[in-house]
Coordinates of N, CA and C in Angstrom, one line a residue:
M829 N 0.9 -1.2 0.0 CA 0.1 0.3 0.1 C 0.8 1.3 -0.1
G830 N 2.2 1.2 0.4 CA 3.0 2.4 0.5 C 2.5 3.4 1.5
M831 N 1.8 3.2 2.4 CA 1.2 4.2 3.3 C 1.6 4.1 4.6
T832 N 1.5 4.9 5.6 CA 2.2 5.0 7.0 C 0.9 5.5 7.9
L833 N 0.7 4.6 9.0 CA 0.1 5.0 9.9 C 0.7 5.2 11.3
L834 N 0.1 6.5 11.7 CA 0.6 6.9 13.1 C -0.2 6.1 14.5
V835 N 0.6 5.5 15.3 CA 0.0 5.0 16.4 C 0.5 5.5 17.6
L836 N -0.3 6.4 18.5 CA -0.2 7.0 19.8 C -0.6 6.2 20.8
H837 N 0.4 6.2 21.9 CA 0.0 5.3 23.3 C 0.0 6.5 24.5
G838 N -1.2 6.6 24.8 CA -1.1 7.5 25.9 C -0.3 7.1 27.3
P839 N -0.7 8.0 28.3 CA 0.2 7.9 29.7 C 0.1 6.6 30.2
S840 N 1.2 5.9 30.7 CA 1.2 4.9 31.6 C 1.2 3.5 31.0
L841 N 0.6 3.6 29.6 CA 0.3 2.3 28.9 C 1.6 1.4 28.9
S842 N 2.8 2.0 28.8 CA 3.8 0.9 28.6 C 4.3 0.2 30.1
L843 N 3.4 0.7 31.1 CA 3.7 0.1 32.4 C 2.6 -1.2 32.4
R844 N 1.7 -1.5 31.6 CA 1.1 -2.7 31.8 C 1.6 -4.0 31.2
K845 N 1.2 -4.8 31.9 CA 1.7 -6.3 31.7 C 1.4 -6.7 29.9
D846 N 0.1 -6.4 29.8 CA -0.4 -6.7 28.8 C -0.1 -5.9 27.5
F847 N 0.8 -4.9 27.6 CA 1.5 -3.7 26.8 C 2.9 -4.6 26.2
E848 N 3.5 -5.5 27.1 CA 4.6 -6.1 26.6 C 4.4 -6.7 25.1
G849 N 5.3 -6.5 24.2 CA 5.3 -7.1 22.8 C 4.1 -6.5 21.9
L850 N 3.6 -5.5 22.4 CA 2.1 -5.0 21.5 C 2.7 -4.3 20.4
D851 N 3.9 -3.7 20.4 CA 4.3 -2.9 19.3 C 4.9 -3.9 18.3
G852 N 5.2 -4.9 18.6 CA 6.0 -5.9 17.7 C 4.7 -6.6 17.0
M853 N 3.6 -6.8 17.5 CA 2.4 -7.4 17.1 C 1.7 -6.6 15.8
L854 N 1.6 -5.3 16.4 CA 1.4 -4.4 15.6 C 2.2 -4.0 14.2
R855 N 3.3 -4.0 14.4 CA 4.3 -3.9 13.0 C 3.9 -5.1 12.3
L856 N 4.1 -6.4 12.8 CA 3.7 -7.5 12.2 C 2.6 -7.4 11.3
R857 N 1.6 -7.1 11.9 CA 0.2 -7.3 11.0 C 0.2 -6.0 10.0
A858 N 0.7 -4.6 10.5 CA 0.9 -3.8 9.2 C 1.9 -4.1 8.2
A859 N 3.0 -4.7 8.4 CA 4.1 -5.3 7.4 C 3.3 -6.3 6.7
N860 N 2.4 -7.0 6.8 CA 1.8 -8.3 6.2 C 0.9 -7.4 5.2
H861 N 0.5 -6.1 5.2 CA -0.5 -5.5 4.3 C 0.5 -4.4 3.7
G862 N 1.6 -4.3 3.9 CA 2.6 -3.2 3.2 C 2.2 -1.9 3.9
L863 N 1.9 -1.8 5.2 CA 2.0 -0.6 5.7 C 2.9 -0.5 6.8
A864 N 3.4 0.8 6.7 CA 4.3 1.4 7.8 C 3.6 1.8 9.2
L865 N 4.5 1.7 9.9 CA 3.9 2.4 11.6 C 5.0 3.2 12.0
K866 N 4.3 4.5 12.6 CA 5.2 5.2 13.2 C 4.5 5.2 14.8
I867 N 5.3 4.7 15.8 CA 4.7 4.3 17.0 C 5.2 5.3 18.0
V868 N 4.4 6.2 18.9 CA 5.0 7.0 19.9 C 4.0 6.6 21.1
Q869 N 4.8 6.8 22.2 CA 4.1 6.7 23.8 C 4.7 8.1 24.1
S870 N 3.7 8.5 25.1 CA 3.9 9.8 25.6 C 3.0 9.9 27.0
N871 N 3.7 10.3 28.1 CA 2.8 10.5 29.4 C 2.2 11.7 29.7
H872 N 2.3 12.7 28.5 CA 2.0 14.0 28.6 C 0.8 14.4 27.6
E873 N -0.1 15.2 27.8 CA -1.0 15.5 26.5 C -0.2 16.3 25.7
G874 N 0.3 17.0 26.0 CA 1.2 18.1 25.2 C 2.3 17.1 24.1
G875 N 2.8 15.9 24.7 CA 3.7 15.2 23.9 C 3.1 14.8 22.7
L876 N 1.5 14.3 23.1 CA 0.8 13.5 22.1 C 0.3 14.7 20.9
I877 N -0.1 15.8 21.6 CA -0.6 16.8 20.4 C 0.7 17.5 19.5
D878 N 2.0 17.5 20.3 CA 2.9 17.9 19.6 C 3.2 16.9 18.4
T879 N 3.3 15.6 18.8 CA 3.6 14.6 17.5 C 2.5 14.5 16.6
L880 N 1.3 15.0 16.7 CA 0.0 14.9 15.7 C 0.4 16.0 14.6
V881 N 1.1 17.3 15.5 CA 1.4 18.5 14.7 C 2.3 18.2 13.8
A882 N 3.4 17.7 14.3 CA 4.7 17.3 13.7 C 4.6 16.3 12.3
E883 N 3.6 15.5 12.8 CA 3.5 14.1 11.8 C 2.5 14.1 10.6
R884 N 1.5 15.4 11.0 CA 0.2 15.2 10.2 C 0.6 15.4 8.4
R885 N 1.9 15.9 8.2 CA 1.9 15.8 6.7 C 2.3 14.6 6.2
S886 N 3.2 13.7 7.1 CA 3.9 12.6 6.8 C 3.3 11.1 7.0
V887 N 1.8 11.1 7.6 CA 1.0 10.1 7.8 C -0.2 10.1 7.0
D888 N -0.7 8.8 6.8 CA -2.1 8.8 6.2 C -3.3 8.6 7.2
G889 N -2.8 8.2 8.4 CA -4.2 8.0 9.2 C -3.2 7.9 10.8
V890 N -4.6 7.9 11.6 CA -4.0 7.7 13.1 C -4.6 6.7 13.9
V891 N -3.9 6.0 14.9 CA -4.5 5.3 16.0 C -4.0 5.7 17.1
V892 N -5.1 6.0 18.0 CA -4.8 6.6 19.2 C -5.4 5.9 20.3
N893 N -4.5 5.7 21.5 CA -5.1 5.1 22.6 C -4.8 6.2 23.8
P894 N -5.8 7.1 24.1 CA -5.4 8.2 24.9 C -5.2 7.8 26.5
A895 N -5.7 6.7 26.5 CA -5.5 6.1 28.4 C -6.3 7.1 29.0
G896 N -5.7 7.5 29.9 CA -6.3 8.6 31.0 C -6.6 9.9 30.5
L897 N -6.2 10.2 29.1 CA -6.6 11.3 28.4 C -7.7 11.4 27.8
F898 N -8.8 10.4 28.1 CA -9.8 10.1 27.5 C -10.8 11.4 27.5
A899 N -10.8 12.4 28.3 CA -11.3 13.7 28.7 C -10.9 14.8 28.3
S900 N -9.6 14.7 27.4 CA -9.0 15.9 27.0 C -9.6 16.5 25.7
Y901 N -10.1 17.9 26.2 CA -10.6 18.5 24.9 C -9.3 19.0 24.2
P902 N -8.5 19.5 24.7 CA -7.2 19.9 23.6 C -6.9 18.6 22.6
L903 N -6.7 17.5 23.2 CA -6.4 16.5 22.3 C -7.7 16.3 21.2
R904 N -8.7 16.3 21.8 CA -10.0 16.3 21.0 C -9.8 17.3 19.6
D905 N -9.5 18.5 20.0 CA -9.5 19.6 19.2 C -8.4 19.2 18.1
A906 N -7.4 18.7 18.5 CA -6.2 18.3 17.7 C -6.6 17.4 16.5
L907 N -7.3 16.2 17.0 CA -7.4 15.1 16.1 C -8.7 15.6 15.2
E908 N -9.6 16.5 15.7 CA -10.7 16.7 14.8 C -10.2 17.7 13.7
A909 N -9.0 18.5 14.0 CA -8.2 19.5 13.0 C -7.6 18.5 11.6
L910 N -7.4 17.1 11.9 CA -6.7 16.5 11.2 C -7.6 15.9 10.0
S911 N -6.9 16.0 8.8 CA -7.9 15.8 7.4 C -7.0 14.4 7.0
M912 N -7.5 13.4 8.0 CA -7.3 11.9 7.6 C -8.1 11.1 8.7
P913 N -8.3 9.9 8.5 CA -9.0 8.7 9.4 C -8.3 8.5 10.7
V914 N -8.8 8.6 11.7 CA -8.3 8.7 12.9 C -9.3 7.6 13.7
Y915 N -8.4 6.6 14.5 CA -9.0 5.6 15.0 C -8.7 5.5 16.7
E916 N -9.9 5.6 17.4 CA -9.8 5.4 18.8 C -9.6 4.2 19.3
V917 N -8.8 3.8 20.2 CA -8.8 2.3 20.9 C -8.7 2.5 22.4
H918 N -9.6 1.6 23.0 CA -9.3 1.6 24.7 C -9.1 0.2 25.1
L919 N -8.5 -0.1 26.2 CA -8.2 -1.3 27.0 C -9.3 -1.3 27.7
E920 N -10.0 -0.5 28.3 CA -11.1 -0.7 29.1 C -12.7 -0.1 28.6
A921 N -13.6 -0.9 28.4 CA -14.7 -0.4 27.8 C -15.5 0.8 28.7
A922 N -15.3 1.1 29.7 CA -16.0 2.3 30.7 C -15.2 3.6 29.8
R923 N -14.3 3.5 29.8 CA -13.5 4.7 29.0 C -13.8 5.0 27.7
A924 N -13.8 3.9 27.3 CA -14.5 4.2 25.8 C -15.8 4.8 25.5
K925 N -16.6 4.4 26.3 CA -18.1 5.1 26.7 C -17.8 6.3 27.2
Q926 N -17.0 6.8 28.0 CA -16.9 8.3 28.6 C -16.0 9.2 27.7
S927 N -15.2 8.8 26.6 CA -14.3 9.3 25.9 C -15.1 10.6 25.0
V928 N -14.3 11.7 25.3 CA -14.7 12.8 24.3 C -14.2 12.8 23.2
L929 N -13.5 11.9 22.8 CA -12.7 12.0 21.4 C -13.5 11.0 20.8
K930 N -14.6 10.2 20.7 CA -15.1 9.4 19.8 C -15.8 10.1 18.8
D931 N -16.5 11.3 19.1 CA -17.2 11.9 18.1 C -16.5 12.6 17.0
V932 N -15.0 12.6 17.3 CA -14.4 13.4 16.2 C -13.4 12.4 15.4
C933 N -13.8 11.0 15.8 CA -12.8 9.9 15.1 C -13.8 8.9 14.4
T934 N -13.3 8.3 13.6 CA -13.4 7.8 12.3 C -14.3 6.5 13.0
E935 N -13.6 5.6 13.9 CA -14.2 4.5 14.5 C -13.6 4.6 15.9
Q936 N -14.4 3.8 16.6 CA -13.7 3.4 18.0 C -13.9 2.1 18.4
F937 N -12.7 1.4 18.8 CA -12.3 0.2 19.3 C -12.0 -0.1 20.7
S938 N -12.7 -0.9 21.4 CA -12.1 -1.4 22.7 C -12.2 -2.8 23.1
G939 N -11.0 -3.2 23.6 CA -10.8 -4.9 24.0 C -9.7 -4.9 25.0
K940 N -9.3 -6.1 24.8 CA -8.0 -6.5 25.8 C -6.6 -6.5 25.2
G941 N -5.5 -6.2 25.5 CA -4.4 -6.4 24.8 C -4.3 -5.6 23.5
A942 N -3.6 -6.5 22.5 CA -3.4 -5.8 21.1 C -4.7 -5.9 20.1
D943 N -5.8 -6.4 20.7 CA -7.2 -6.7 19.8 C -7.7 -5.4 19.4
P944 N -7.9 -4.2 20.3 CA -8.8 -3.1 19.5 C -7.5 -2.5 18.6
Y945 N -6.2 -2.6 18.8 CA -5.3 -2.0 18.0 C -5.0 -2.7 16.7
L946 N -5.2 -3.9 16.6 CA -5.4 -4.5 15.5 C -6.6 -4.7 14.6
Q947 N -7.7 -4.3 15.3 CA -9.0 -4.0 14.9 C -8.8 -2.7 13.8
A948 N -8.0 -1.7 14.7 CA -8.2 -0.5 14.1 C -7.2 -0.6 12.8
I949 N -6.0 -1.2 12.9 CA -5.2 -1.4 11.4 C -5.9 -1.9 10.7
D950 N -6.6 -3.0 11.0 CA -7.4 -3.8 9.9 C -8.5 -2.9 9.3
G951 N -9.1 -1.9 10.2 CA -10.5 -0.8 9.6 C -9.9 0.0 8.4
F952 N -8.4 0.5 9.0 CA -7.9 1.4 8.3 C -7.4 0.6 6.7
I953 N -6.8 -0.4 7.0 CA -6.6 -1.3 5.6 C -7.7 -1.5 4.8
Q954 N -8.8 -1.9 5.2 CA -10.0 -2.3 4.5 C -10.7 -0.9 4.0
S955 N -10.7 -0.1 4.8 CA -11.1 1.1 4.1 C -10.2 1.6 2.8
Q956 N -9.0 1.7 2.9 CA -8.3 2.0 2.0 C -8.4 1.1 0.7
R957 N -8.6 0.2 0.9 CA -8.9 -1.0 -0.2 C -10.2 -0.7 -0.8
V958 N -11.3 -0.5 0.0 CA -12.3 0.1 -0.7 C -12.4 1.3 -1.5
T959 N -11.8 2.2 -0.8 CA -12.1 3.8 -1.3 C -10.8 4.3 -2.2
G960 N -9.6 3.2 -2.2 CA -8.5 3.6 -2.8 C -7.4 4.2 -1.9
S961 N -6.0 4.3 -2.2 CA -5.0 4.9 -1.3 C -5.3 6.4 -1.5
G962 N -4.8 7.2 -0.3 CA -5.2 8.5 0.0 C -5.1 9.0 1.0
K963 N -4.7 10.2 1.5 CA -4.8 10.8 2.8 C -6.4 11.0 2.8
G964 N -7.4 10.9 4.0 CA -8.4 11.5 4.2 C -9.4 10.7 3.4
K965 N -9.1 9.4 2.7 CA -10.4 8.9 1.9 C -11.1 7.7 2.7
A966 N -10.8 7.4 3.9 CA -11.5 6.5 4.7 C -12.8 6.5 5.1
P967 N -13.9 6.1 4.7 CA -15.2 6.5 5.4 C -15.5 6.2 6.6
A968 N -16.0 6.8 7.3 CA -16.5 6.7 8.6 C -17.9 6.1 9.0
P969 N -18.2 4.9 9.8 CA -19.5 4.6 9.9 C -20.5 5.8 10.1
A970 N -21.9 5.3 9.9 CA -22.9 6.5 10.0 C -23.2 7.1 11.1
R971 N -22.7 6.5 12.4 CA -22.5 6.8 13.6 C -21.8 7.9 13.9
M972 N -21.0 7.9 13.6 CA -19.5 8.8 13.6 C -19.5 9.9 12.6
K973 N -18.7 11.0 13.1 CA -18.3 12.0 12.3 C -17.3 11.6 11.4
T974 N -17.7 11.9 9.6 CA -16.7 11.8 9.0 C -15.6 12.8 8.8
L975 N -14.4 12.1 8.8 CA -13.2 13.2 8.7 C -12.5 13.0 7.4
G976 N -11.7 13.8 7.0 CA -11.0 13.8 5.8 C -11.7 14.8 4.7
R977 N -10.9 15.1 3.5 CA -11.4 15.6 2.6 C -12.6 15.0 1.8
K978 N -13.6 15.9 1.8 CA -14.7 15.2 1.0 C -14.7 15.6 -0.3
N979 N -14.3 16.7 -0.7 CA -14.2 17.0 -2.0 C -12.9 17.7 -2.6
S980 N -12.0 16.9 -3.0 CA -10.6 17.6 -3.5 C -10.5 18.1 -4.8
R981 N -11.6 17.9 -5.8 CA -11.6 18.7 -6.9 C -11.7 20.0 -7.0
E982 N -10.9 20.6 -7.8 CA -11.0 22.1 -7.8 C -12.0 22.5 -8.6
P983 N -12.5 23.6 -8.4 CA -13.6 24.4 -9.0 C -13.1 24.7 -10.4
K984 N -14.2 24.5 -11.2 CA -13.9 24.7 -12.9 C -13.6 26.1 -13.0
A985 N -12.6 26.6 -14.0 CA -12.3 28.1 -14.1 C -13.5 28.7 -14.9
S986 N -13.9 29.9 -14.5 CA -15.0 30.7 -15.2 C -14.5 31.0 -16.5
P987 N -15.4 31.2 -17.6 CA -15.2 31.7 -19.1 C -14.6 33.1 -18.7
A988 N -13.7 33.5 -19.6 CA -13.0 34.6 -19.8 C -14.2 35.5 -20.7
P989 N -14.0 36.8 -20.4 CA -14.7 37.8 -21.2 C -14.9 37.3 -22.4
G990 N -16.0 37.4 -23.4 CA -16.1 37.0 -24.5 C -16.5 35.6 -24.8
G991 N -16.8 34.6 -23.8 CA -16.7 33.5 -24.0 C -15.6 32.5 -24.1
K992 N -14.5 33.1 -24.0 CA -13.2 32.2 -24.1 C -13.0 31.7 -22.8
T993 N -12.4 30.5 -22.7 CA -11.9 30.0 -21.7 C -10.6 30.3 -21.3
L994 N -10.0 30.3 -20.3 CA -8.6 30.3 -19.9 C -7.7 29.4 -20.3
G995 N -6.7 29.6 -20.9 CA -5.6 28.6 -21.3 C -4.7 27.9 -20.0
R996 N -4.2 26.8 -20.7 CA -3.7 26.2 -19.6 C -2.4 27.0 -18.8
G997 N -2.3 26.6 -17.6 CA -1.3 27.5 -16.7 C -1.9 29.0 -16.3
A998 N -3.2 29.2 -16.6 CA -3.7 30.7 -16.3 C -4.5 30.4 -15.3
K999 N -4.5 31.5 -14.4 CA -5.0 31.1 -13.1 C -6.3 32.2 -13.0
A1000 N -7.7 31.7 -13.0 CA -8.9 32.6 -12.6 C -8.8 33.2 -11.3
A1001 N -9.1 34.7 -11.4 CA -9.2 35.2 -10.3 C -10.2 34.6 -8.9
P1002 N -9.9 34.5 -7.6 CA -10.9 33.6 -6.9 C -12.4 34.6 -7.0
A1003 N -13.5 34.2 -6.7 CA -14.5 34.6 -6.8 C -14.9 35.2 -5.6
E1004 N -15.7 36.0 -5.4 CA -16.2 36.8 -4.4 C -16.9 35.8 -3.5
G1005 N -16.5 35.9 -1.9 CA -17.1 34.8 -1.1 C -16.4 33.4 -1.0
M1006 N -15.3 33.1 -2.0 CA -14.5 32.0 -2.0 C -13.2 32.1 -1.3
L1007 N -13.0 31.0 -0.5 CA -11.8 31.0 0.2 C -10.5 30.9 -0.6
S1008 N -9.7 32.0 -0.3 CA -8.6 32.3 -1.0 C -7.2 32.6 0.0
R1009 N -5.9 32.5 -0.8 CA -4.8 32.9 -0.1 C -5.1 34.5 0.1
T1010 N -5.5 35.4 -0.5 CA -5.9 36.6 -0.2 C -6.5 36.7 1.3
L1011 N -7.7 36.2 1.2 CA -8.6 36.2 2.3 C -7.8 35.5 3.7
V1012 N -7.0 34.6 3.6 CA -6.4 34.0 4.7 C -5.2 34.9 5.2
R1013 N -4.5 35.5 4.2 CA -3.3 36.7 4.6 C -4.0 37.7 5.2
Q1014 N -5.1 38.0 4.7 CA -5.8 39.2 5.5 C -6.2 39.0 6.8
K1015 N -6.8 37.8 7.0 CA -7.1 37.5 8.3 C -5.8 37.5 9.3
I1016 N -4.8 37.0 8.7 CA -3.5 36.7 9.5 C -3.2 38.3 10.0
A1017 N -3.1 39.2 8.9 CA -2.7 40.9 9.0 C -3.3 41.1 10.1
E1018 N -4.9 41.0 10.2 CA -5.8 41.6 11.5 C -5.4 41.0 12.7
R1019 N -4.6 39.6 12.6 CA -4.4 39.1 13.8 C -3.0 40.2 14.4
L1020 N -2.0 40.1 13.3 CA -0.9 40.9 13.7 C -1.0 42.3 13.8
A1021 N -2.0 42.8 13.5 CA -2.1 44.4 14.0 C -3.4 44.6 15.0
G1022 N -3.5 43.5 15.7 CA -4.3 43.5 16.9 C -5.8 43.7 16.8
T1023 N -6.4 43.7 15.5 CA -7.9 43.9 15.3 C -8.7 42.5 15.5
L1024 N -7.7 41.5 15.5 CA -8.2 40.0 15.5 C -7.5 39.4 16.9
S1025 N -8.0 38.8 17.6 CA -7.4 38.0 18.6 C -6.9 36.6 18.2
A1026 N -6.1 36.0 18.6 CA -5.5 34.7 18.5 C -6.7 33.8 18.5
A1027 N -7.5 33.8 19.5 CA -8.5 33.0 19.5 C -9.9 33.1 18.5
E1028 N -10.0 34.3 18.2 CA -10.8 34.7 17.1 C -10.3 34.3 15.5
L1029 N -8.9 34.4 15.4 CA -8.3 33.8 14.2 C -8.5 32.4 14.1
A1030 N -8.1 31.6 15.5 CA -8.4 30.1 15.5 C -9.6 29.7 14.9
A1031 N -10.6 30.4 15.6 CA -12.2 30.0 15.5 C -12.7 30.3 13.9
W1032 N -12.0 31.2 13.2 CA -12.3 31.7 12.0 C -11.6 30.7 11.3
A1033 N -10.5 30.3 11.5 CA -9.6 29.2 10.6 C -10.3 27.9 10.7
R1034 N -11.2 27.4 11.8 CA -11.8 26.1 12.0 C -13.0 26.1 11.3
V1035 N -13.7 27.3 11.3 CA -15.0 27.2 10.6 C -14.7 27.0 9.0
Q1036 N -13.6 27.9 8.4 CA -13.6 27.8 7.2 C -12.9 26.5 6.6
W1037 N -12.2 25.7 7.4 CA -11.5 24.6 7.3 C -12.8 23.7 7.2
M1038 N -13.7 23.6 7.9 CA -14.9 22.8 8.0 C -15.6 23.0 6.8
E1039 N -16.0 24.0 6.4 CA -16.8 24.3 5.0 C -16.0 23.8 4.0
V1040 N -14.7 23.9 3.6 CA -13.9 23.3 2.7 C -14.1 21.9 2.8
Q1041 N -14.0 21.1 3.9 CA -14.3 19.7 4.1 C -15.6 19.3 3.6
R1042 N -16.5 20.3 3.5 CA -18.0 20.0 3.1 C -18.3 20.3 1.5
G1043 N -17.1 20.7 0.9 CA -17.2 20.9 -0.5 C -17.5 22.3 -0.9
A1044 N -17.0 23.4 -0.1 CA -16.9 24.7 -0.4 C -15.8 25.2 -1.4
P1045 N -16.2 26.1 -2.3 CA -15.1 26.3 -3.3 C -13.8 26.9 -2.4
A1046 N -12.9 26.7 -3.2 CA -11.4 27.4 -2.7 C -10.8 27.5 -4.1
E1047 N -10.0 28.8 -4.0 CA -9.0 29.0 -5.1 C -8.4 27.8 -5.7
S1048 N -8.7 28.0 -7.1 CA -8.2 27.0 -7.9 C -6.7 26.6 -7.8
G1049 N -6.3 25.6 -7.6 CA -5.1 25.2 -7.6 C -4.1 25.4 -6.3
Y1050 N -4.6 25.5 -5.2 CA -4.5 25.9 -3.7 C -5.3 25.4 -2.9
R1051 N -6.1 24.5 -3.0 CA -7.1 23.8 -2.0 C -6.2 23.2 -0.9
D1052 N -5.1 22.5 -1.4 CA -4.4 21.8 -0.2 C -3.5 22.6 0.6
M1053 N -2.9 23.7 -0.3 CA -2.2 24.6 0.6 C -3.1 25.4 1.6
L1054 N -4.1 25.8 1.2 CA -5.1 26.4 2.1 C -5.9 25.5 3.5
E1055 N -5.9 24.4 3.0 CA -6.2 23.6 4.1 C -5.1 23.0 4.9
D1056 N -3.9 23.0 4.6 CA -2.8 23.1 5.7 C -2.8 24.3 6.2
S1057 N -2.9 25.5 5.7 CA -2.8 26.5 6.5 C -3.8 26.9 7.6
L1058 N -4.9 26.5 7.2 CA -6.1 26.6 8.1 C -6.0 25.6 9.1
Q1059 N -5.4 24.4 8.9 CA -5.2 23.4 10.1 C -4.1 24.0 11.0
T1060 N -3.1 24.4 10.5 CA -2.2 25.3 11.4 C -2.7 26.3 12.1
L1061 N -3.7 27.4 11.7 CA -4.3 28.3 12.4 C -5.0 28.1 13.3
T1062 N -5.9 26.8 13.2 CA -6.7 26.1 13.9 C -6.2 25.9 15.3
L1063 N -4.9 25.3 15.2 CA -4.2 24.7 16.1 C -3.2 25.9 16.9
S1064 N -3.2 27.0 16.4 CA -2.3 27.9 16.8 C -2.3 28.6 18.1
T1065 N -3.5 28.4 19.0 CA -3.6 28.5 20.0 C -3.2 27.6 21.3
M1066 N -3.2 26.4 20.6 CA -2.9 25.4 22.0 C -1.1 25.6 22.2
P1067 N -1.1 25.3 23.4 CA 0.3 25.3 23.7 C 1.4 24.8 23.4
A1068 N 1.2 23.4 22.7 CA 2.0 22.8 21.8 C 2.2 23.2 20.5
S1069 N 1.5 24.1 19.9 CA 1.5 24.4 18.4 C 1.5 26.1 18.4
R1070 N 1.6 26.7 19.4 CA 1.0 28.1 19.4 C 2.3 28.9 18.4
L1071 N 1.5 29.6 17.7 CA 2.6 30.3 16.6 C 2.9 31.9 17.2
T1072 N 4.1 32.2 16.8 CA 4.4 33.5 17.1 C 4.4 34.5 15.8
D1073 N 4.5 36.0 16.1 CA 4.3 36.7 15.1 C 5.2 36.5 13.9
E1074 N 6.5 36.2 14.2 CA 7.2 35.7 13.1 C 6.9 34.5 12.4
Q1075 N 6.3 33.5 12.8 CA 5.7 32.3 12.3 C 4.5 32.7 11.5
L1076 N 3.6 33.7 11.9 CA 2.5 34.1 11.3 C 3.0 34.7 9.8
V1077 N 3.9 35.7 10.3 CA 4.5 36.5 8.8 C 5.0 35.4 7.7
D1078 N 5.7 34.2 8.4 CA 6.0 33.1 7.7 C 5.1 32.6 6.8
L1079 N 4.0 32.4 7.5 CA 2.9 31.8 6.9 C 2.0 32.6 5.6
M1080 N 2.1 33.9 5.9 CA 1.8 34.6 5.1 C 2.5 34.7 3.8
A1081 N 4.0 34.6 3.9 CA 4.8 34.8 2.8 C 4.5 33.5 1.9
Q1082 N 4.3 32.5 2.8 CA 3.9 31.0 1.9 C 2.7 31.0 1.2
L1083 N 1.9 32.1 1.5 CA 0.7 32.2 0.8 C 0.7 33.3 -0.2
E1084 N 1.7 33.7 -0.4 CA 1.7 34.8 -1.3 C 1.4 34.4 -2.8
G1085 N 1.0 35.1 -3.7 CA 0.7 34.6 -5.2 C 1.9 34.9 -5.9

C-alpha cells in the first residue's frame, strides 16, 4: 500500500503487563499488508499533540489510545483538525464510553491487549482497499463524524470575457466569497495588527476548514495549501503548537501569489 499509520499510546500504557510485545504485533500485522507504522508513547497531553502537529503531513491515518486522557478537549481539538482517518482504541470499555474523542474519530474499538489496535489497523487497511489509497479517504460509520477531505476537486475556471476559456497555466481570480490565499493573509494581517485576537483567528480558521471539508469552493490550484494553512491556524492557540508573530509572517509569505 505504501502508506504510513501513526500509532499513539497515551500515559502509563507502557507499564501494563498486557502491553509487552504489543508494538511488535502491530508492526507485524501492518507489514503483512505493506503498511508502515510510526509508534509514539507519551505520558503527557502536550507530547501527543506535538506529535500530531509534527507528523500530520507525513502519515495517512492515526490510531490513538488516549488512556487517562480520554477526557482531554485539547487532544480532541487536535484530532478534529486532522484531514485523515482517526481510530480510537481503549483497553477498558468504561473509558471508551466516556471518551470525548469518539465523536471526532472515524471509529472506536475497545478490548484487551492488542485486539483493539489490530482491529483499528485492519479497519484502516480495509477502508483504503474500498476507497483507494490517499489521505483522508477512509469512510466513517454512519454513527461517527466523517473526517478527511470530502471533495478535493478544484472548481472549474470561469469563462473569460467574450466566452473564451482560460488557457492552460492561467489562473482565474478567486470569486467573491471563495476561500483564497488573499483572504487568509488578510485574516493573519488583522491578527498581527491586533484587530483580531489569536482565539478569534483560530475560530475563523476552524469554521473555514470545516466548510472546505463539506465541499465549499477554494482558490483553484491551492486547495491543499489552504487546508494545511487553516489546520495550522486552527491549532495555533494550543500551547504545543502556538504560533509566534514571526511564524505568522512566514505563513503569510508562503501564501503569497
